[in-house]
PDB file of C-alpha atoms and ligand atoms in Angstrom:
ATOM      1  CA  MET A  10      95.738 111.027  88.779  1.00 74.00           C
ATOM      2  CA  ARG A  11      96.383 108.506  86.123  1.00 93.00           C
ATOM      3  CA  LYS A  12      93.924 108.224  83.309  1.00 94.00           C
ATOM      4  CA  ILE A  13      92.531 104.700  82.426  1.00 97.00           C
ATOM      5  CA  VAL A  14      93.629 103.646  78.991  1.00 98.00           C
ATOM      6  CA  ILE A  15      91.745 101.171  76.842  1.00 98.00           C
ATOM      7  CA  ALA A  16      93.734 100.038  73.812  1.00 98.00           C
ATOM      8  CA  GLY A  17      92.696  97.659  71.016  1.00 98.00           C
ATOM      9  CA  ASN A  18      95.486  95.872  69.218  1.00 98.00           C
ATOM     10  CA  TRP A  19      93.839  94.459  66.028  1.00 98.00           C
ATOM     11  CA  LYS A  20      97.048  92.550  65.111  1.00 98.00           C
ATOM     12  CA  MET A  21      96.749  91.216  61.466  1.00 98.00           C
ATOM     13  CA  HIS A  22      93.087  91.567  61.117  1.00 98.00           C
ATOM     14  CA  LYS A  23      90.597  93.771  59.260  1.00 98.00           C
ATOM     15  CA  THR A  24      90.836  94.911  55.693  1.00 98.00           C
ATOM     16  CA  ARG A  25      90.155  98.727  55.113  1.00 98.00           C
ATOM     17  CA  GLY A  26      86.421  98.445  54.793  1.00 98.00           C
ATOM     18  CA  GLU A  27      86.192  96.258  57.910  1.00 98.00           C
ATOM     19  CA  ALA A  28      88.412  98.646  59.784  1.00 98.00           C
ATOM     20  CA  LEU A  29      86.254 101.583  58.942  1.00 98.00           C
ATOM     21  CA  GLU A  30      83.081  99.746  59.927  1.00 98.00           C
ATOM     22  CA  LEU A  31      84.678  98.707  63.377  1.00 98.00           C
ATOM     23  CA  VAL A  32      85.894 102.219  64.042  1.00 98.00           C
ATOM     24  CA  GLU A  33      82.545 103.772  63.243  1.00 98.00           C
ATOM     25  CA  THR A  34      80.884 101.432  65.777  1.00 98.00           C
ATOM     26  CA  ILE A  35      83.439 102.434  68.418  1.00 98.00           C
ATOM     27  CA  ARG A  36      83.190 106.091  67.606  1.00 97.00           C
ATOM     28  CA  LYS A  37      79.324 106.014  67.837  1.00 97.00           C
ATOM     29  CA  GLY A  38      79.308 103.949  71.013  1.00 97.00           C
ATOM     30  CA  PHE A  39      81.993 105.695  73.007  1.00 96.00           C
ATOM     31  CA  LYS A  40      80.687 108.744  74.871  1.00 91.00           C
ATOM     32  CA  ASP A  41      83.993 110.450  76.016  1.00 92.00           C
ATOM     33  CA  ASN A  42      83.444 111.999  79.412  1.00 86.00           C
ATOM     34  CA  GLY A  43      87.210 112.874  79.646  1.00 90.00           C
ATOM     35  CA  GLU A  44      87.886 110.102  82.215  1.00 87.00           C
ATOM     36  CA  ILE A  45      89.580 107.488  79.933  1.00 96.00           C
ATOM     37  CA  LYS A  46      91.665 107.393  76.875  1.00 98.00           C
ATOM     38  CA  VAL A  47      90.669 105.036  74.022  1.00 98.00           C
ATOM     39  CA  ILE A  48      93.200 103.877  71.428  1.00 98.00           C
ATOM     40  CA  VAL A  49      92.952 101.603  68.404  1.00 98.00           C
ATOM     41  CA  ALA A  50      95.888  99.904  66.678  1.00 98.00           C
ATOM     42  CA  PRO A  51      94.867  98.944  63.158  1.00 98.00           C
ATOM     43  CA  PRO A  52      97.289  97.471  60.611  1.00 98.00           C
ATOM     44  CA  PHE A  53      99.421  99.798  58.575  1.00 98.00           C
ATOM     45  CA  THR A  54      97.123  99.532  55.513  1.00 98.00           C
ATOM     46  CA  SER A  55      94.239 101.068  57.504  1.00 98.00           C
ATOM     47  CA  LEU A  56      96.057 103.660  59.475  1.00 98.00           C
ATOM     48  CA  LEU A  57      95.263 106.615  57.088  1.00 98.00           C
ATOM     49  CA  SER A  58      91.694 105.643  56.653  1.00 98.00           C
ATOM     50  CA  VAL A  59      91.082 105.197  60.301  1.00 98.00           C
ATOM     51  CA  SER A  60      92.830 108.400  61.112  1.00 98.00           C
ATOM     52  CA  GLU A  61      90.640 110.301  58.710  1.00 98.00           C
ATOM     53  CA  ALA A  62      87.561 108.695  60.053  1.00 98.00           C
ATOM     54  CA  LEU A  63      88.508 109.741  63.640  1.00 97.00           C
ATOM     55  CA  LYS A  64      89.607 113.178  62.745  1.00 94.00           C
ATOM     56  CA  ASP A  65      87.058 114.933  65.029  1.00 92.00           C
ATOM     57  CA  SER A  66      87.277 112.259  67.735  1.00 96.00           C
ATOM     58  CA  THR A  67      89.351 111.868  70.925  1.00 97.00           C
ATOM     59  CA  ILE A  68      90.173 108.226  70.062  1.00 98.00           C
ATOM     60  CA  GLY A  69      93.904 107.773  69.692  1.00 98.00           C
ATOM     61  CA  ILE A  70      95.600 105.980  66.831  1.00 98.00           C
ATOM     62  CA  ALA A  71      98.445 103.499  67.345  1.00 98.00           C
ATOM     63  CA  ALA A  72     100.690 101.515  64.923  1.00 98.00           C
ATOM     64  CA  GLN A  73     101.583  97.999  65.842  1.00 98.00           C
ATOM     65  CA  ASN A  74     105.255  98.322  65.024  1.00 98.00           C
ATOM     66  CA  MET A  75     107.834 100.840  63.532  1.00 98.00           C
ATOM     67  CA  TYR A  76     111.417 100.974  62.314  1.00 98.00           C
ATOM     68  CA  PHE A  77     114.025 103.133  64.108  1.00 98.00           C
ATOM     69  CA  GLU A  78     115.314 104.965  61.178  1.00 97.00           C
ATOM     70  CA  LYS A  79     113.705 108.074  59.574  1.00 94.00           C
ATOM     71  CA  GLU A  80     114.213 106.788  55.976  1.00 96.00           C
ATOM     72  CA  GLY A  81     116.534 104.670  53.856  1.00 98.00           C
ATOM     73  CA  ALA A  82     117.117 101.316  52.149  1.00 98.00           C
ATOM     74  CA  TYR A  83     115.060  99.243  54.579  1.00 98.00           C
ATOM     75  CA  THR A  84     112.722  97.304  52.348  1.00 98.00           C
ATOM     76  CA  GLY A  85     109.367  96.563  53.995  1.00 97.00           C
ATOM     77  CA  GLU A  86     109.817  98.801  56.935  1.00 98.00           C
ATOM     78  CA  VAL A  87     107.797 101.903  58.063  1.00 98.00           C
ATOM     79  CA  SER A  88     109.372 104.880  59.795  1.00 98.00           C
ATOM     80  CA  PRO A  89     108.213 107.198  62.490  1.00 98.00           C
ATOM     81  CA  LEU A  90     108.186 110.050  60.095  1.00 97.00           C
ATOM     82  CA  MET A  91     105.707 108.058  57.966  1.00 98.00           C
ATOM     83  CA  LEU A  92     103.521 107.211  60.861  1.00 98.00           C
ATOM     84  CA  LYS A  93     103.397 110.855  62.002  1.00 97.00           C
ATOM     85  CA  ASP A  94     102.379 111.708  58.389  1.00 97.00           C
ATOM     86  CA  VAL A  95      99.217 109.520  58.604  1.00 98.00           C
ATOM     87  CA  GLY A  96      98.169 110.794  61.946  1.00 98.00           C
ATOM     88  CA  VAL A  97      99.540 108.230  64.373  1.00 98.00           C
ATOM     89  CA  HIS A  98      99.841 109.170  67.953  1.00 97.00           C
ATOM     90  CA  TYR A  99     101.043 105.875  69.587  1.00 98.00           C
ATOM     91  CA  VAL A 100     103.119 102.919  68.616  1.00 98.00           C
ATOM     92  CA  ILE A 101     103.176  99.461  70.082  1.00 98.00           C
ATOM     93  CA  ILE A 102     106.819  98.423  70.642  1.00 98.00           C
ATOM     94  CA  GLY A 103     108.156  94.997  71.468  1.00 98.00           C
ATOM     95  CA  HIS A 104     105.033  93.038  71.384  1.00 98.00           C
ATOM     96  CA  SER A 105     105.784  89.321  72.201  1.00 97.00           C
ATOM     97  CA  GLU A 106     104.546  88.234  68.782  1.00 97.00           C
ATOM     98  CA  ARG A 107     107.186  90.530  67.198  1.00 98.00           C
ATOM     99  CA  ARG A 108     109.824  89.301  69.610  1.00 97.00           C
ATOM    100  CA  LYS A 109     108.813  85.682  68.835  1.00 96.00           C
ATOM    101  CA  TYR A 110     108.283  85.774  64.985  1.00 97.00           C
ATOM    102  CA  PHE A 111     110.266  88.788  63.698  1.00 97.00           C
ATOM    103  CA  CYS A 112     113.407  88.557  65.882  1.00 95.00           C
ATOM    104  CA  GLU A 113     112.587  91.766  67.830  1.00 97.00           C
ATOM    105  CA  THR A 114     115.413  92.183  70.347  1.00 97.00           C
ATOM    106  CA  ASP A 115     115.511  94.315  73.519  1.00 97.00           C
ATOM    107  CA  GLU A 116     118.217  96.507  71.789  1.00 98.00           C
ATOM    108  CA  ASN A 117     115.805  97.216  68.893  1.00 98.00           C
ATOM    109  CA  VAL A 118     113.069  97.852  71.302  1.00 98.00           C
ATOM    110  CA  ASN A 119     115.187 100.464  72.975  1.00 98.00           C
ATOM    111  CA  LYS A 120     116.114 102.076  69.751  1.00 98.00           C
ATOM    112  CA  LYS A 121     112.592 102.175  68.629  1.00 98.00           C
ATOM    113  CA  ILE A 122     111.349 103.684  71.824  1.00 98.00           C
ATOM    114  CA  LYS A 123     113.903 106.528  71.584  1.00 98.00           C
ATOM    115  CA  VAL A 124     113.046 107.227  67.980  1.00 98.00           C
ATOM    116  CA  ALA A 125     109.371 107.198  68.710  1.00 98.00           C
ATOM    117  CA  LEU A 126     109.939 109.745  71.461  1.00 98.00           C
ATOM    118  CA  GLU A 127     112.018 111.923  69.323  1.00 97.00           C
ATOM    119  CA  TYR A 128     109.003 112.076  66.876  1.00 97.00           C
ATOM    120  CA  SER A 129     106.557 112.689  69.664  1.00 98.00           C
ATOM    121  CA  ILE A 130     104.861 109.311  69.203  1.00 98.00           C
ATOM    122  CA  THR A 131     103.998 107.660  72.539  1.00 98.00           C
ATOM    123  CA  PRO A 132     105.506 104.327  72.776  1.00 98.00           C
ATOM    124  CA  ILE A 133     103.409 101.419  74.273  1.00 98.00           C
ATOM    125  CA  LEU A 134     106.186  99.087  75.459  1.00 98.00           C
ATOM    126  CA  CYS A 135     105.130  95.359  75.819  1.00 98.00           C
ATOM    127  CA  ILE A 136     106.912  93.163  78.286  1.00 98.00           C
ATOM    128  CA  GLY A 137     105.998  89.772  79.903  1.00 98.00           C
ATOM    129  CA  GLU A 138     107.087  86.324  80.756  1.00 97.00           C
ATOM    130  CA  SER A 139     106.615  83.012  79.104  1.00 96.00           C
ATOM    131  CA  LEU A 140     104.756  80.104  80.874  1.00 95.00           C
ATOM    132  CA  GLU A 141     108.124  78.344  81.405  1.00 95.00           C
ATOM    133  CA  GLU A 142     109.502  81.456  83.060  1.00 97.00           C
ATOM    134  CA  ARG A 143     106.506  81.840  85.224  1.00 96.00           C
ATOM    135  CA  LYS A 144     106.597  78.190  86.311  1.00 94.00           C
ATOM    136  CA  GLY A 145     110.401  78.514  86.958  1.00 97.00           C
ATOM    137  CA  GLY A 146     109.774  81.519  89.223  1.00 97.00           C
ATOM    138  CA  ARG A 147     111.593  83.894  86.837  1.00 98.00           C
ATOM    139  CA  THR A 148     108.688  86.301  86.135  1.00 98.00           C
ATOM    140  CA  PHE A 149     110.110  89.282  88.042  1.00 98.00           C
ATOM    141  CA  GLU A 150     113.689  88.710  86.856  1.00 98.00           C
ATOM    142  CA  LYS A 151     112.352  88.667  83.196  1.00 98.00           C
ATOM    143  CA  VAL A 152     110.246  91.695  83.485  1.00 98.00           C
ATOM    144  CA  GLU A 153     113.005  93.690  85.327  1.00 98.00           C
ATOM    145  CA  LYS A 154     115.476  92.843  82.540  1.00 98.00           C
ATOM    146  CA  GLN A 155     112.932  93.984  79.819  1.00 98.00           C
ATOM    147  CA  ILE A 156     112.420  97.273  81.662  1.00 98.00           C
ATOM    148  CA  GLU A 157     116.101  97.899  82.095  1.00 98.00           C
ATOM    149  CA  PHE A 158     116.860  97.201  78.495  1.00 98.00           C
ATOM    150  CA  ALA A 159     113.911  99.191  77.161  1.00 98.00           C
ATOM    151  CA  PHE A 160     114.545 102.315  79.263  1.00 98.00           C
ATOM    152  CA  LYS A 161     118.308 102.257  78.674  1.00 98.00           C
ATOM    153  CA  ASP A 162     119.567 105.921  78.348  1.00 98.00           C
ATOM    154  CA  ILE A 163     116.142 107.377  78.417  1.00 98.00           C
ATOM    155  CA  SER A 164     115.949 110.535  80.420  1.00 97.00           C
ATOM    156  CA  PRO A 165     113.336 110.849  83.254  1.00 96.00           C
ATOM    157  CA  GLU A 166     111.545 113.606  81.135  1.00 96.00           C
ATOM    158  CA  ASN A 167     110.997 111.092  78.339  1.00 97.00           C
ATOM    159  CA  ALA A 168     110.529 108.040  80.615  1.00 98.00           C
ATOM    160  CA  ARG A 169     107.330 109.511  81.970  1.00 96.00           C
ATOM    161  CA  LYS A 170     105.767 109.535  78.491  1.00 97.00           C
ATOM    162  CA  ILE A 171     106.244 105.737  77.909  1.00 98.00           C
ATOM    163  CA  ILE A 172     103.154 103.553  78.354  1.00 98.00           C
ATOM    164  CA  VAL A 173     104.095 100.046  79.624  1.00 98.00           C
ATOM    165  CA  ALA A 174     101.885  96.998  78.787  1.00 98.00           C
ATOM    166  CA  TYR A 175     102.514  93.928  80.865  1.00 98.00           C
ATOM    167  CA  GLU A 176     101.413  90.957  78.704  1.00 98.00           C
ATOM    168  CA  PRO A 177     102.126  87.554  80.175  1.00 98.00           C
ATOM    169  CA  ILE A 178     102.830  85.466  77.012  1.00 97.00           C
ATOM    170  CA  TRP A 179     100.928  82.511  78.450  1.00 95.00           C
ATOM    171  CA  ALA A 180      97.814  84.700  78.529  1.00 95.00           C
ATOM    172  CA  ILE A 181      97.885  85.941  75.019  1.00 94.00           C
ATOM    173  CA  GLY A 182      95.145  84.636  72.754  1.00 90.00           C
ATOM    174  CA  THR A 183      94.766  81.611  75.112  1.00 90.00           C
ATOM    175  CA  GLY A 184      91.721  82.533  76.981  1.00 85.00           C
ATOM    176  CA  GLU A 185      93.723  82.112  80.155  1.00 87.00           C
ATOM    177  CA  THR A 186      93.764  85.523  81.857  1.00 89.00           C
ATOM    178  CA  ALA A 187      96.145  86.350  84.732  1.00 91.00           C
ATOM    179  CA  THR A 188      93.954  86.775  87.754  1.00 96.00           C
ATOM    180  CA  PRO A 189      93.766  90.479  88.965  1.00 97.00           C
ATOM    181  CA  GLU A 190      96.064  89.422  92.003  1.00 97.00           C
ATOM    182  CA  GLN A 191      98.644  87.845  89.671  1.00 97.00           C
ATOM    183  CA  ALA A 192      98.566  90.923  87.422  1.00 98.00           C
ATOM    184  CA  GLU A 193      98.629  93.447  90.187  1.00 98.00           C
ATOM    185  CA  GLU A 194     101.640  91.676  91.705  1.00 98.00           C
ATOM    186  CA  VAL A 195     103.673  92.259  88.500  1.00 98.00           C
ATOM    187  CA  HIS A 196     102.283  95.775  87.893  1.00 98.00           C
ATOM    188  CA  SER A 197     103.205  96.976  91.358  1.00 98.00           C
ATOM    189  CA  PHE A 198     106.719  95.420  90.764  1.00 98.00           C
ATOM    190  CA  ILE A 199     106.961  97.270  87.511  1.00 98.00           C
ATOM    191  CA  ARG A 200     105.954 100.567  89.305  1.00 98.00           C
ATOM    192  CA  LYS A 201     108.547 100.058  91.975  1.00 98.00           C
ATOM    193  CA  LYS A 202     111.203  99.293  89.375  1.00 98.00           C
ATOM    194  CA  ILE A 203     110.436 102.570  87.538  1.00 98.00           C
ATOM    195  CA  ALA A 204     110.513 104.324  90.914  1.00 98.00           C
ATOM    196  CA  LYS A 205     114.063 102.824  91.560  1.00 98.00           C
ATOM    197  CA  MET A 206     115.189 103.994  88.133  1.00 98.00           C
ATOM    198  CA  TYR A 207     113.559 107.493  87.997  1.00 98.00           C
ATOM    199  CA  GLY A 208     112.105 108.264  91.317  1.00 97.00           C
ATOM    200  CA  ASN A 209     108.551 108.203  92.895  1.00 97.00           C
ATOM    201  CA  ASN A 210     107.121 111.036  90.831  1.00 96.00           C
ATOM    202  CA  VAL A 211     107.795 109.496  87.407  1.00 97.00           C
ATOM    203  CA  ALA A 212     106.508 106.056  88.732  1.00 97.00           C
ATOM    204  CA  SER A 213     103.388 107.484  90.212  1.00 96.00           C
ATOM    205  CA  TYR A 214     102.415 108.918  86.802  1.00 96.00           C
ATOM    206  CA  ALA A 215     103.465 105.769  84.789  1.00 97.00           C
ATOM    207  CA  ILE A 216     100.506 104.176  82.953  1.00 98.00           C
ATOM    208  CA  ILE A 217     100.919 100.379  83.124  1.00 98.00           C
ATOM    209  CA  LEU A 218      98.455  98.346  81.092  1.00 98.00           C
ATOM    210  CA  TYR A 219      97.557  94.662  81.335  1.00 98.00           C
ATOM    211  CA  GLY A 220      97.205  92.488  78.162  1.00 97.00           C
ATOM    212  CA  GLY A 221      96.287  88.946  77.842  1.00 97.00           C
ATOM    213  CA  SER A 222      92.818  87.498  77.132  1.00 95.00           C
ATOM    214  CA  VAL A 223      91.064  90.549  78.297  1.00 97.00           C
ATOM    215  CA  LYS A 224      87.258  90.179  77.832  1.00 97.00           C
ATOM    216  CA  PRO A 225      84.189  92.224  78.847  1.00 98.00           C
ATOM    217  CA  ASP A 226      83.743  89.948  81.869  1.00 97.00           C
ATOM    218  CA  ASN A 227      87.151  90.340  83.299  1.00 97.00           C
ATOM    219  CA  ALA A 228      88.183  93.834  82.365  1.00 98.00           C
ATOM    220  CA  PHE A 229      86.514  95.548  85.381  1.00 98.00           C
ATOM    221  CA  SER A 230      88.169  93.378  88.061  1.00 98.00           C
ATOM    222  CA  LEU A 231      91.604  93.766  86.411  1.00 98.00           C
ATOM    223  CA  MET A 232      91.394  97.577  86.142  1.00 98.00           C
ATOM    224  CA  ARG A 233      90.125  97.903  89.599  1.00 97.00           C
ATOM    225  CA  GLU A 234      93.511  97.012  90.922  1.00 97.00           C
ATOM    226  CA  ASN A 235      95.758  99.780  92.221  1.00 97.00           C
ATOM    227  CA  ASP A 236      98.437  99.634  89.711  1.00 98.00           C
ATOM    228  CA  ILE A 237      96.505  98.314  86.583  1.00 98.00           C
ATOM    229  CA  ASP A 238      95.748 101.510  84.637  1.00 98.00           C
ATOM    230  CA  GLY A 239      93.943 100.021  81.678  1.00 98.00           C
ATOM    231  CA  VAL A 240      94.142  97.218  79.223  1.00 98.00           C
ATOM    232  CA  LEU A 241      95.705  96.240  75.897  1.00 98.00           C
ATOM    233  CA  VAL A 242      93.144  94.173  74.170  1.00 98.00           C
ATOM    234  CA  GLY A 243      93.635  91.637  71.270  1.00 98.00           C
ATOM    235  CA  GLY A 244      90.728  89.365  70.263  1.00 97.00           C
ATOM    236  CA  ALA A 245      88.033  91.209  72.145  1.00 98.00           C
ATOM    237  CA  SER A 246      88.899  94.467  70.369  1.00 98.00           C
ATOM    238  CA  LEU A 247      87.873  93.124  66.950  1.00 98.00           C
ATOM    239  CA  LYS A 248      84.133  93.384  67.572  1.00 98.00           C
ATOM    240  CA  GLY A 249      82.562  96.659  68.330  1.00 98.00           C
ATOM    241  CA  ASP A 250      80.162  95.399  71.134  1.00 98.00           C
ATOM    242  CA  SER A 251      82.871  93.678  73.202  1.00 98.00           C
ATOM    243  CA  PHE A 252      85.311  96.506  72.814  1.00 98.00           C
ATOM    244  CA  LEU A 253      82.612  98.984  73.888  1.00 98.00           C
ATOM    245  CA  GLU A 254      81.798  96.757  76.889  1.00 98.00           C
ATOM    246  CA  ILE A 255      85.487  97.018  77.929  1.00 98.00           C
ATOM    247  CA  ILE A 256      85.484 100.696  77.467  1.00 98.00           C
ATOM    248  CA  LYS A 257      82.346 100.937  79.701  1.00 97.00           C
ATOM    249  CA  ALA A 258      84.225  98.874  82.346  1.00 97.00           C
ATOM    250  CA  GLY A 259      86.993 101.477  82.198  1.00 97.00           C
ATOM    251  CA  ILE A 260      84.567 104.252  82.616  1.00 96.00           C
ATOM    252  CA  ARG A 261      83.044 102.590  85.680  1.00 95.00           C
ATOM    253  CA  VAL A 262      86.529 102.039  87.220  1.00 95.00           C
ATOM    254  CA  SER A 263      87.365 105.667  86.678  1.00 92.00           C
ATOM    255  CA  GLY A 264      84.227 106.532  88.646  1.00 86.00           C
ATOM    256  CA  GLY A 265      82.197 107.789  85.736  1.00 75.00           C
ATOM    257  CA  GLU A 266      78.727 106.657  84.593  1.00 67.00           C
ATOM    258  CA  SER A 267      78.449 104.097  81.779  1.00 61.00           C
TER     259      SER A 267
HETATM  260  P1  13P B 314      94.459  88.811  73.348  1.00 57.63           P
HETATM  261  O1  13P B 314      93.557  89.711  74.117  1.00 57.63           O
HETATM  262  O2  13P B 314      93.753  88.266  72.105  1.00 57.63           O
HETATM  263  O3  13P B 314      94.848  87.741  74.263  1.00 57.63           O
HETATM  264  O4  13P B 314      95.791  89.440  72.961  1.00 57.63           O
HETATM  265  C1  13P B 314      96.342  90.267  73.822  1.00 57.63           C
HETATM  266  C2  13P B 314      97.477  91.093  73.075  1.00 57.63           C
HETATM  267  O5  13P B 314      98.438  90.606  72.612  1.00 57.63           O
HETATM  268  C3  13P B 314      97.266  92.562  73.001  1.00 57.63           C
HETATM  269  O6  13P B 314      98.441  93.165  72.502  1.00 57.63           O
END
């Protein structure tokens, strides 16, 4: 059985005080019944404070990026070792904003995934097509290539640890969500692709999240789909009440009370 995962990507938002306030609201409002996993991804500057604030909680902590070397002359970068040191368990890799604004390549994404796994940090790999690619009927081709690159030379043992987040670029921050049917079509394609590469067992345990304008009013219908195992939320994760509503939707989907 796959657990529902609700992750909040705060992007470049929240000073340390604001981060602590938000995380406190989430911590108080989330009654963990063991059915779902909640993750928050604050900016680097708040990781330590948030990880201290969540010390006795089951809420996971993710970084939004990471470099693929342990240490060295890489001005401005943060290593997996440093993330471990401040209590990080997950790392978002290959977000479309990093690919677009910071020259993140498929090759780097693959290197980062390998290094994260080496340090026992769970990668949350982001993939997804642009509007142009969707309109041109190239969605599956794009997603397939991104999966092949990202999983290159990764063993089945490690592949099963990777969380995939399908985030169609046209749905990010636009208010335009993929319909549950549109998202499910791609999620099921991704699962089949993982099955082709690693077999049915790895594919059946793979956690595949949807991201792109997820809100309290669409989260339930998305997560109800067979191959949608949770959501990666941007804007709606910045307010305690809307993130908690999405968490409740996850609990309902998993069959628990909310
Ligand atoms: P929005 O929920 O703001 O569309 O952002 C989605 C996203 O990029 C999560 O990583």
